[in-house]
PDB file of C-alpha atoms in Angstrom:
ATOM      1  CA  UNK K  70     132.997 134.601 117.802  1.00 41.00           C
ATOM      2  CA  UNK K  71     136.644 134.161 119.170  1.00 56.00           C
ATOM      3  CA  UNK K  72     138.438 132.243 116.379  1.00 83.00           C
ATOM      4  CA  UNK K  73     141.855 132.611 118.392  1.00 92.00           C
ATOM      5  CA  UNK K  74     143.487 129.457 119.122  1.00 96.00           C
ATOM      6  CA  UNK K  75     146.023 131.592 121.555  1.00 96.00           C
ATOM      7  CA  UNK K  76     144.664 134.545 123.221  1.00 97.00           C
ATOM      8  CA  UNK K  77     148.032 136.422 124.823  1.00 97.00           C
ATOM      9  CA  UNK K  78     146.776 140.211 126.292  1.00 97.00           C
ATOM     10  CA  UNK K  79     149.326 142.337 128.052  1.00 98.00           C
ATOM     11  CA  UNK K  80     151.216 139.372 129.974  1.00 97.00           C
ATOM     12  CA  UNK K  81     154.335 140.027 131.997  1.00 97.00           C
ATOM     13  CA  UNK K  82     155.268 137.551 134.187  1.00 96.00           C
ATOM     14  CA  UNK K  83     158.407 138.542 137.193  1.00 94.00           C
ATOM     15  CA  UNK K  84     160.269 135.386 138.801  1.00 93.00           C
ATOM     16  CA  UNK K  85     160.712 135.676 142.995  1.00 91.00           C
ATOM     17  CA  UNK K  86     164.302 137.358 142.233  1.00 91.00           C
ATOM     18  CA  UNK K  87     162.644 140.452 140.862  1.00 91.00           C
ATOM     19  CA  UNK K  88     163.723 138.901 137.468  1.00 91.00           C
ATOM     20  CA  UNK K  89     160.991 140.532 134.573  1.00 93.00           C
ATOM     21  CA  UNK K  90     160.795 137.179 132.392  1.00 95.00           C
ATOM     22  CA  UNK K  91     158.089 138.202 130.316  1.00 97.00           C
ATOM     23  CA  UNK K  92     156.639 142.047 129.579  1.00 97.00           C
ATOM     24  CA  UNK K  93     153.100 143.137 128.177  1.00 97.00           C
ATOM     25  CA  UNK K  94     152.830 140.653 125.595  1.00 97.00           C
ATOM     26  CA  UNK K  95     150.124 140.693 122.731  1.00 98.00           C
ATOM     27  CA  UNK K  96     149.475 138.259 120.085  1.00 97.00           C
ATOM     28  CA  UNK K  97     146.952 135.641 119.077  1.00 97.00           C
ATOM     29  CA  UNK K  98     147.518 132.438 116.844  1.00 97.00           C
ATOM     30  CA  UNK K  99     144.827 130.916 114.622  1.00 97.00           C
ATOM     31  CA  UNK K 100     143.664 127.458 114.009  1.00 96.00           C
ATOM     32  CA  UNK K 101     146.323 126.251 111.771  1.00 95.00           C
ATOM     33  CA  UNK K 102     148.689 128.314 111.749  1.00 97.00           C
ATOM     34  CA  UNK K 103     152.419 127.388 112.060  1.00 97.00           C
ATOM     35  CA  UNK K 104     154.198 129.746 114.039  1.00 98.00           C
ATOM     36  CA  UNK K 105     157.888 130.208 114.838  1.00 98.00           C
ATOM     37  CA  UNK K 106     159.024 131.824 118.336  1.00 98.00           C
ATOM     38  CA  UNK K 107     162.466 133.159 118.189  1.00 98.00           C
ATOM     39  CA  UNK K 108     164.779 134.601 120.402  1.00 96.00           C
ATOM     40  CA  UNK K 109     168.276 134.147 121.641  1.00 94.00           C
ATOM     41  CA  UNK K 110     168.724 132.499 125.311  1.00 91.00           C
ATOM     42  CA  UNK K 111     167.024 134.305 127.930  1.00 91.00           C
ATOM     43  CA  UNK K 112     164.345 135.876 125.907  1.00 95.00           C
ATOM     44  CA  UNK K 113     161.771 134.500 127.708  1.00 95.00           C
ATOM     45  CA  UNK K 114     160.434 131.698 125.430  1.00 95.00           C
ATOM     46  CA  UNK K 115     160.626 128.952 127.947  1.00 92.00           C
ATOM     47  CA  UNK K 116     159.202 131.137 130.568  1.00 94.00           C
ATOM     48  CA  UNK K 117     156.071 131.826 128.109  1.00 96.00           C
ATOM     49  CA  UNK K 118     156.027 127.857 127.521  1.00 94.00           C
ATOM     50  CA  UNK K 119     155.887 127.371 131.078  1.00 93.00           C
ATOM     51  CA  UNK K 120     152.985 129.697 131.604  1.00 95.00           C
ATOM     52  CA  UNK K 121     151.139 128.589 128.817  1.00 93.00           C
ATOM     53  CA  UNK K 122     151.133 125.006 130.288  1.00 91.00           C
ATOM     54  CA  UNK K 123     150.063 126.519 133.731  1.00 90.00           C
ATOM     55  CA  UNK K 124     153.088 125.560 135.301  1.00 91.00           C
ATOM     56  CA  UNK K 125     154.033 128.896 136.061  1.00 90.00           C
ATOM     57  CA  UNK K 126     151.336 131.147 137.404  1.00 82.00           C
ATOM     58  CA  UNK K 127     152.076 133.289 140.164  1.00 79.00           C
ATOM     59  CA  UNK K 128     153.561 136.660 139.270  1.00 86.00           C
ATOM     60  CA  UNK K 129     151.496 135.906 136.113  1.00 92.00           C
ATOM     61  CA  UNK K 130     149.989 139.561 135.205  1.00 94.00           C
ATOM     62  CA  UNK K 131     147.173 139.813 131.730  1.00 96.00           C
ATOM     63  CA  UNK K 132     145.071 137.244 130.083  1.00 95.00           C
ATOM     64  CA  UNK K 133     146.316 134.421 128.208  1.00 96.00           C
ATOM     65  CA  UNK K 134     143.583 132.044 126.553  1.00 96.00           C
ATOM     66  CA  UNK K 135     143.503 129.024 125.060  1.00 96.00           C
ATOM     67  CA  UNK K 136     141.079 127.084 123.053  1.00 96.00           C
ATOM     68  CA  UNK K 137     138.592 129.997 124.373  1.00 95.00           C
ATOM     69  CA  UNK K 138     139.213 129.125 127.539  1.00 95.00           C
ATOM     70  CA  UNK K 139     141.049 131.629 130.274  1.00 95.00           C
ATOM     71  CA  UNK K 140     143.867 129.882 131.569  1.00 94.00           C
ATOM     72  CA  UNK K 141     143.425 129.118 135.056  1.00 91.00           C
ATOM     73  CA  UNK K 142     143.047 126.375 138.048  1.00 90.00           C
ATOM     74  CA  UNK K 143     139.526 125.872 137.061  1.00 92.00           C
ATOM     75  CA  UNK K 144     140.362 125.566 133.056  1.00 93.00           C
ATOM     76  CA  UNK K 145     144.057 123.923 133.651  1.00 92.00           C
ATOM     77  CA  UNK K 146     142.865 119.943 133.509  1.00 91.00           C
ATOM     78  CA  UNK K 147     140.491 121.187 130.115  1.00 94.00           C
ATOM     79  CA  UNK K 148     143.355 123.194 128.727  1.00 94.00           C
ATOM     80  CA  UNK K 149     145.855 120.409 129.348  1.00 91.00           C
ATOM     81  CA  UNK K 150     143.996 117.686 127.220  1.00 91.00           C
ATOM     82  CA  UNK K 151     143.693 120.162 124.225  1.00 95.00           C
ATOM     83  CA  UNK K 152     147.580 121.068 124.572  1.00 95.00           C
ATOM     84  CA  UNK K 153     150.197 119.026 123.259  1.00 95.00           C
ATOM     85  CA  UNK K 154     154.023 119.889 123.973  1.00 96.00           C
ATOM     86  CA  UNK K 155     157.281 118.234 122.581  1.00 96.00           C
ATOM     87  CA  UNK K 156     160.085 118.957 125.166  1.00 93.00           C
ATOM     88  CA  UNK K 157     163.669 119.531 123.642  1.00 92.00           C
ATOM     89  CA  UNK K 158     165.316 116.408 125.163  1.00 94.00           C
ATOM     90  CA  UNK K 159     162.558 113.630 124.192  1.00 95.00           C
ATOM     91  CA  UNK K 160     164.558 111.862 127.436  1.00 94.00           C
ATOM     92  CA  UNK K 161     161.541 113.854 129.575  1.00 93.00           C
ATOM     93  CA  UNK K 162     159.256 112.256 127.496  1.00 94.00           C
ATOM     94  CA  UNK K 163     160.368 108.646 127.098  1.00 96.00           C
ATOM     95  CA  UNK K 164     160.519 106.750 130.722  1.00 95.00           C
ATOM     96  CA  UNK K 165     158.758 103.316 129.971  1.00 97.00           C
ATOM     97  CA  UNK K 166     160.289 100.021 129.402  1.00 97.00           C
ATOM     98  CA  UNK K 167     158.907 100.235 125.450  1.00 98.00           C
ATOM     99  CA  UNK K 168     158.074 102.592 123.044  1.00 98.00           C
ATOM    100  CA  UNK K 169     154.732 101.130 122.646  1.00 98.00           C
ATOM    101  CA  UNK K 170     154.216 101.694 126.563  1.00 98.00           C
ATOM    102  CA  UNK K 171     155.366 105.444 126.358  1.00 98.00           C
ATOM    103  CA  UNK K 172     152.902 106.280 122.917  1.00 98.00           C
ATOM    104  CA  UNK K 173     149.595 104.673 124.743  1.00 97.00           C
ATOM    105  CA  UNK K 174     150.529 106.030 128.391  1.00 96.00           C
ATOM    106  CA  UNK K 175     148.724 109.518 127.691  1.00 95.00           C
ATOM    107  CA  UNK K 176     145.719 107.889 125.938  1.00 96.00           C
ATOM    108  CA  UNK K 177     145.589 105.652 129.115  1.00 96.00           C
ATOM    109  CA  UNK K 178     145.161 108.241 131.243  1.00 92.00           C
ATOM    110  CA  UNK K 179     142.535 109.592 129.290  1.00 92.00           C
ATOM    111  CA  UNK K 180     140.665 106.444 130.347  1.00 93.00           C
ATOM    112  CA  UNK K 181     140.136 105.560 126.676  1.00 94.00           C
ATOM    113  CA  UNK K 182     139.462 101.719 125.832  1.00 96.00           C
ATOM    114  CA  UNK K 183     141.997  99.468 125.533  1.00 96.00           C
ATOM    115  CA  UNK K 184     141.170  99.150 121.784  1.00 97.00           C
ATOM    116  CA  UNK K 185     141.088 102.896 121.505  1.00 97.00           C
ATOM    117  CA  UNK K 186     144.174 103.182 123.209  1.00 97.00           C
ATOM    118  CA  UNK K 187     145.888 100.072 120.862  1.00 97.00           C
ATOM    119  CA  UNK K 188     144.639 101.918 117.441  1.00 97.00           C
ATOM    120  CA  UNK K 189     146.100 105.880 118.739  1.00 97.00           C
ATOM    121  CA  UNK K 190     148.970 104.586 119.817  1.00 97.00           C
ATOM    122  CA  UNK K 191     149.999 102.341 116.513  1.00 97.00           C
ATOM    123  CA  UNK K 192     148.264 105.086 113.992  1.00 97.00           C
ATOM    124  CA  UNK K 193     150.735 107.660 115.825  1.00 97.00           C
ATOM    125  CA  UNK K 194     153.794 105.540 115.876  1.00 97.00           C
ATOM    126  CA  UNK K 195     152.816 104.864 112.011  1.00 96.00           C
ATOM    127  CA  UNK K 196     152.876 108.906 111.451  1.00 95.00           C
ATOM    128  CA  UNK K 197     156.441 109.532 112.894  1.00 95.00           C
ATOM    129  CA  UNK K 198     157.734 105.911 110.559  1.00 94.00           C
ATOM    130  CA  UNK K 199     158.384 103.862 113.473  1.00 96.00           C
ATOM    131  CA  UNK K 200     155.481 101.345 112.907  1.00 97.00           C
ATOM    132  CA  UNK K 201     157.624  98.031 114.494  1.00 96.00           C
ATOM    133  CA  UNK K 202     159.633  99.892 116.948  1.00 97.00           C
ATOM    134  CA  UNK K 203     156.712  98.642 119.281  1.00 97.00           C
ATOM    135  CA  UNK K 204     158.729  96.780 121.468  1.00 97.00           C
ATOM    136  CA  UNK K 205     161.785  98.444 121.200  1.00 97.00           C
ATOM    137  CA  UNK K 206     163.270  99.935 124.248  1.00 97.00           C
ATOM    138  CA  UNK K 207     163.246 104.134 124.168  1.00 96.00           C
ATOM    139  CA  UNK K 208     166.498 104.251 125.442  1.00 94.00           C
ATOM    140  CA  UNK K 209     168.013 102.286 122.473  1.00 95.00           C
ATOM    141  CA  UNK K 210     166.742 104.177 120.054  1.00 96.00           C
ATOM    142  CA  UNK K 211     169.405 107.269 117.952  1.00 95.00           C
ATOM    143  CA  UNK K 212     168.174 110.803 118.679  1.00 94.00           C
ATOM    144  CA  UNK K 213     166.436 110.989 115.679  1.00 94.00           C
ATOM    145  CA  UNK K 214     163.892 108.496 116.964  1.00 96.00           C
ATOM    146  CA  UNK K 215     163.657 109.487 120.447  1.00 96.00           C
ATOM    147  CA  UNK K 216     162.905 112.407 118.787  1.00 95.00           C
ATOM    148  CA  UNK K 217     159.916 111.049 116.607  1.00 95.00           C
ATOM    149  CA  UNK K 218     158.522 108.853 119.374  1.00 97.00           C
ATOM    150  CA  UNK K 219     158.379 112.180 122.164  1.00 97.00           C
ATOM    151  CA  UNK K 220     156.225 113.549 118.945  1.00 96.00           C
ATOM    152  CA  UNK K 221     154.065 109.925 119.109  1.00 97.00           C
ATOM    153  CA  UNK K 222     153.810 110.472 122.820  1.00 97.00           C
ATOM    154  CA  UNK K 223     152.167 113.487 122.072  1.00 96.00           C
ATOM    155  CA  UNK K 224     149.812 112.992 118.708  1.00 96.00           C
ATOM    156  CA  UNK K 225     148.581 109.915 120.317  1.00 97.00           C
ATOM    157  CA  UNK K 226     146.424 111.918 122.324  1.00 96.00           C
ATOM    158  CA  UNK K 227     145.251 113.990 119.531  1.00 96.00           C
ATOM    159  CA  UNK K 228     145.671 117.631 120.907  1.00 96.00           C
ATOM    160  CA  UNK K 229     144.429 120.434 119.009  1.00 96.00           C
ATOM    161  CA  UNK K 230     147.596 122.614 119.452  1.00 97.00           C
ATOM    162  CA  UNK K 231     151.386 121.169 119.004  1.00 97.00           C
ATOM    163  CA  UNK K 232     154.039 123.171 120.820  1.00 97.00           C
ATOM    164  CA  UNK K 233     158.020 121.841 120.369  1.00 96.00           C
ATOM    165  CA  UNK K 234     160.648 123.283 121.828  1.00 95.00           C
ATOM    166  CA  UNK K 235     163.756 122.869 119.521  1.00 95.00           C
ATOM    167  CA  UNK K 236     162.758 119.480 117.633  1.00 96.00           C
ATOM    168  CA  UNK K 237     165.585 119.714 115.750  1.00 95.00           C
ATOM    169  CA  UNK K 238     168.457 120.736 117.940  1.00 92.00           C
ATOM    170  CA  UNK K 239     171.435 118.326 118.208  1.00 89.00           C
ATOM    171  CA  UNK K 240     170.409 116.140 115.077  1.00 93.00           C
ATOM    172  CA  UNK K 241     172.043 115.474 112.085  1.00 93.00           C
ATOM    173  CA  UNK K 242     171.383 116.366 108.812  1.00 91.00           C
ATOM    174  CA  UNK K 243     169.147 113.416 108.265  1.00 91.00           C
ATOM    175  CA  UNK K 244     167.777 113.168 111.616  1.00 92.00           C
ATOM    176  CA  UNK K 245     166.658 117.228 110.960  1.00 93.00           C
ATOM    177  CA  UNK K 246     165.186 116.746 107.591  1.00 93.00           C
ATOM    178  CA  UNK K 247     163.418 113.538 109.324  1.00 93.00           C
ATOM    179  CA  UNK K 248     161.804 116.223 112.154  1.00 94.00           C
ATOM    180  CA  UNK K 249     161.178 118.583 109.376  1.00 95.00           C
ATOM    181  CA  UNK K 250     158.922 116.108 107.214  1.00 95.00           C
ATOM    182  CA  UNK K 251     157.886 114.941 109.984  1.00 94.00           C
ATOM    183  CA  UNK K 252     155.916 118.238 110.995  1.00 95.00           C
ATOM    184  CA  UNK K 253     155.226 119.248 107.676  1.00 94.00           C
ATOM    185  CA  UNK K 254     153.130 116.432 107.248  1.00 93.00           C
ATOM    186  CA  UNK K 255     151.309 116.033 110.545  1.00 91.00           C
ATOM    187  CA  UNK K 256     149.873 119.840 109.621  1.00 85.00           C
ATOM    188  CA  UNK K 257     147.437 121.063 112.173  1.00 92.00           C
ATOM    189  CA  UNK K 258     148.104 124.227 114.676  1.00 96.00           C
ATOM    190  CA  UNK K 259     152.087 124.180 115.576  1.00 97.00           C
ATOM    191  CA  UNK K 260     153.987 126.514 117.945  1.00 98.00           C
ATOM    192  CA  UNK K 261     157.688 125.694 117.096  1.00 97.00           C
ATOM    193  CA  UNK K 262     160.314 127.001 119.691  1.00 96.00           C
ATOM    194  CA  UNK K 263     163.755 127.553 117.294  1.00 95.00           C
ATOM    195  CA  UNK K 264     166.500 128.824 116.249  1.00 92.00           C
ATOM    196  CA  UNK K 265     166.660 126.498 112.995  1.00 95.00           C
ATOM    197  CA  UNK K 266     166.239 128.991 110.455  1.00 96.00           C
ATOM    198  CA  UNK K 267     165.736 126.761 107.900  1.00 95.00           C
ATOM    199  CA  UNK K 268     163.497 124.469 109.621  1.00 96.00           C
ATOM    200  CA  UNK K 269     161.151 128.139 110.291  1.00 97.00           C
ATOM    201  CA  UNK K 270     161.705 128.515 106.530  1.00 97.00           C
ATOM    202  CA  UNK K 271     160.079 125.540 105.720  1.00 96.00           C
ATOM    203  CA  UNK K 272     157.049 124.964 107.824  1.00 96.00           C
ATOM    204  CA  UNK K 273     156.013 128.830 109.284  1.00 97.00           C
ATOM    205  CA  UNK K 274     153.985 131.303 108.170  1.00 97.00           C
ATOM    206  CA  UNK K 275     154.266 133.271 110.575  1.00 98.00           C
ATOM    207  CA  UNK K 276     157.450 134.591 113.181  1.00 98.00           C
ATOM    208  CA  UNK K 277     157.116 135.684 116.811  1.00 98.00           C
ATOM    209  CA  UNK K 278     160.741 137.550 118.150  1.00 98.00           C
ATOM    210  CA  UNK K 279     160.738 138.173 121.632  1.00 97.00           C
ATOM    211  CA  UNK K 280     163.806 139.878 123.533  1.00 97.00           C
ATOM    212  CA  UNK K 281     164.409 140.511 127.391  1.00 95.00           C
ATOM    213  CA  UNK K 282     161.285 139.489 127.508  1.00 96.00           C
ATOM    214  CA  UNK K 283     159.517 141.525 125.079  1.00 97.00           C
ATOM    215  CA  UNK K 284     158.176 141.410 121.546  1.00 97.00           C
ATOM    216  CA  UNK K 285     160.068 142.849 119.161  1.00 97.00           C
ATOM    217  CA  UNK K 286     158.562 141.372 115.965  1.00 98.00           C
ATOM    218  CA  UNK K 287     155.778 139.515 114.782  1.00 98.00           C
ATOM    219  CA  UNK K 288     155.762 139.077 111.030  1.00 98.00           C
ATOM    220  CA  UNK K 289     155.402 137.089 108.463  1.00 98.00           C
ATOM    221  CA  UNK K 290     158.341 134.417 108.498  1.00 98.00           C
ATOM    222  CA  UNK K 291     159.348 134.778 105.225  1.00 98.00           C
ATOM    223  CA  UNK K 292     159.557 138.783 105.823  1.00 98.00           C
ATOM    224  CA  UNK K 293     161.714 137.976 109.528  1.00 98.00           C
ATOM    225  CA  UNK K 294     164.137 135.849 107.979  1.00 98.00           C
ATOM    226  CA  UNK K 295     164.813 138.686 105.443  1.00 98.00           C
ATOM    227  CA  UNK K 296     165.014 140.774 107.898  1.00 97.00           C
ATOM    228  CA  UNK K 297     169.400 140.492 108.308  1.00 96.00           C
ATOM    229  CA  UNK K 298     169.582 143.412 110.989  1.00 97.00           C
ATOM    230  CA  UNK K 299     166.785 142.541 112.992  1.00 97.00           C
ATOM    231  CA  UNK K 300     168.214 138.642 112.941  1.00 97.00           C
ATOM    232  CA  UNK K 301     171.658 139.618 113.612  1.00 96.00           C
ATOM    233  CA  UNK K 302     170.433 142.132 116.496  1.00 95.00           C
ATOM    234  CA  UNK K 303     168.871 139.405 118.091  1.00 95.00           C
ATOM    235  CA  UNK K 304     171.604 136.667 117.709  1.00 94.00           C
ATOM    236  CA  UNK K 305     169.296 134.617 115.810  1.00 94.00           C
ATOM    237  CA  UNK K 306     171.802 135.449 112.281  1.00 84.00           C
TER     238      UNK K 306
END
């Protein structure tokens, strides 16, 4: 039996320029596991975000799977309602005139009740501690809690498989130890896009380093962040 969450075989993936984005990646994540993908800019995390979501897939060379499933046209709409991803600027994410609007619009267009749809969307806004911002507009709210609501957007719909991309970047002190609970308390599978060392500190067991493209570690966090050369190498130090 396949107890992979993420199923990543030999994947490269070029860009029309001739640009190599991604090259003969391996690696699987389990069902609950938090894991950390590092790399400075350009080493291809986006691009394996982008892939991963289907949104990128021609030039797309290897197997990636997800929830057992081989990510493709036929899978994509399956794949999609099992995937949830936090973008890094929760403005992507936040577009109706409330919050309340934004946190039930995914469950809406799962068709789901209107009850069903009422009870998601409050239980989620309760986990990220903005129970009452219900009618609060998205676009008054501090980073912080644009940051927590994108995250409500998301859990609302229950996925089996949390991917953020920077959820800490820009925030303050409290706003990042907000995120940081935050995630440490909703538990579940997490793929967290970072260079907030101590944030990977906290909540991963695990560390995936790509560079150019390519991976160049996949340890145990704990044994990556130790890991001063390798960091500094990387410009991750």
């Amino acid at each position: 039996m396949n107890s992979a969450l993420i199923r990543v075989d030999d994947l490269s993936f070029t860009y029309p320029d001739g640009t190599a984005a991604l090259q003969n990646l391996s690696f699987t994540i389990a069902p609950g596991e938090k894991v950390a993908l590092m790399g400075a800019n350009g080493a291809g995390k986006s691009t394996l975000l982008m892939v991963m979501c289907g949104v990128l897939h021609g030039h797309v060379h290897g197997r990636v799977e997800l929830f057992g499933l081989e990510l493709g046209p036929g899978n994509l709409r399956q794949i999609r309602q099992k995937l949830g991803v936090v973008f890094q600027n929760p403005d992507d994410q936040l577009f109706c005139p409330t919050v309340m609007d934004d946190v039930a619009f995914g469950p809406r267009n799962m068709k789901l009740g209107k009850d069903e749809v009422d009870q998601r969307s409050r239980l989620a806004l309760a986990a990220v501690g903005l129970a009452g911002f219900e009618q609060r507009s998205p676009f008054h709210l501090s980073l912080g809690e644009k940051r927590r609501a994108a995250i409500a957007t998301v859990i609302s719909m229950r996925p089996e498989l949390l991917v953020l991309d920077e959820p800490t970047s820009l925030l303050d002190g409290r706003g990042r130890r907000e995120v940081m609970t935050l995630l440490e308390t909703l538990g579940g599978t997490q793929l967290i896009i970072s260079h907030d060392l101590a944030l990977i500190g906290r909540l991963c067991n695990r560390a995936i380093v790509l560079s150019r493209g390519q991976l160049v570690a996949d340890r145990p966090a704990a044994a990556v962040l130790a890991d001063t050369a390798l960091l500094e190498t990387q410009g991750l130090a």
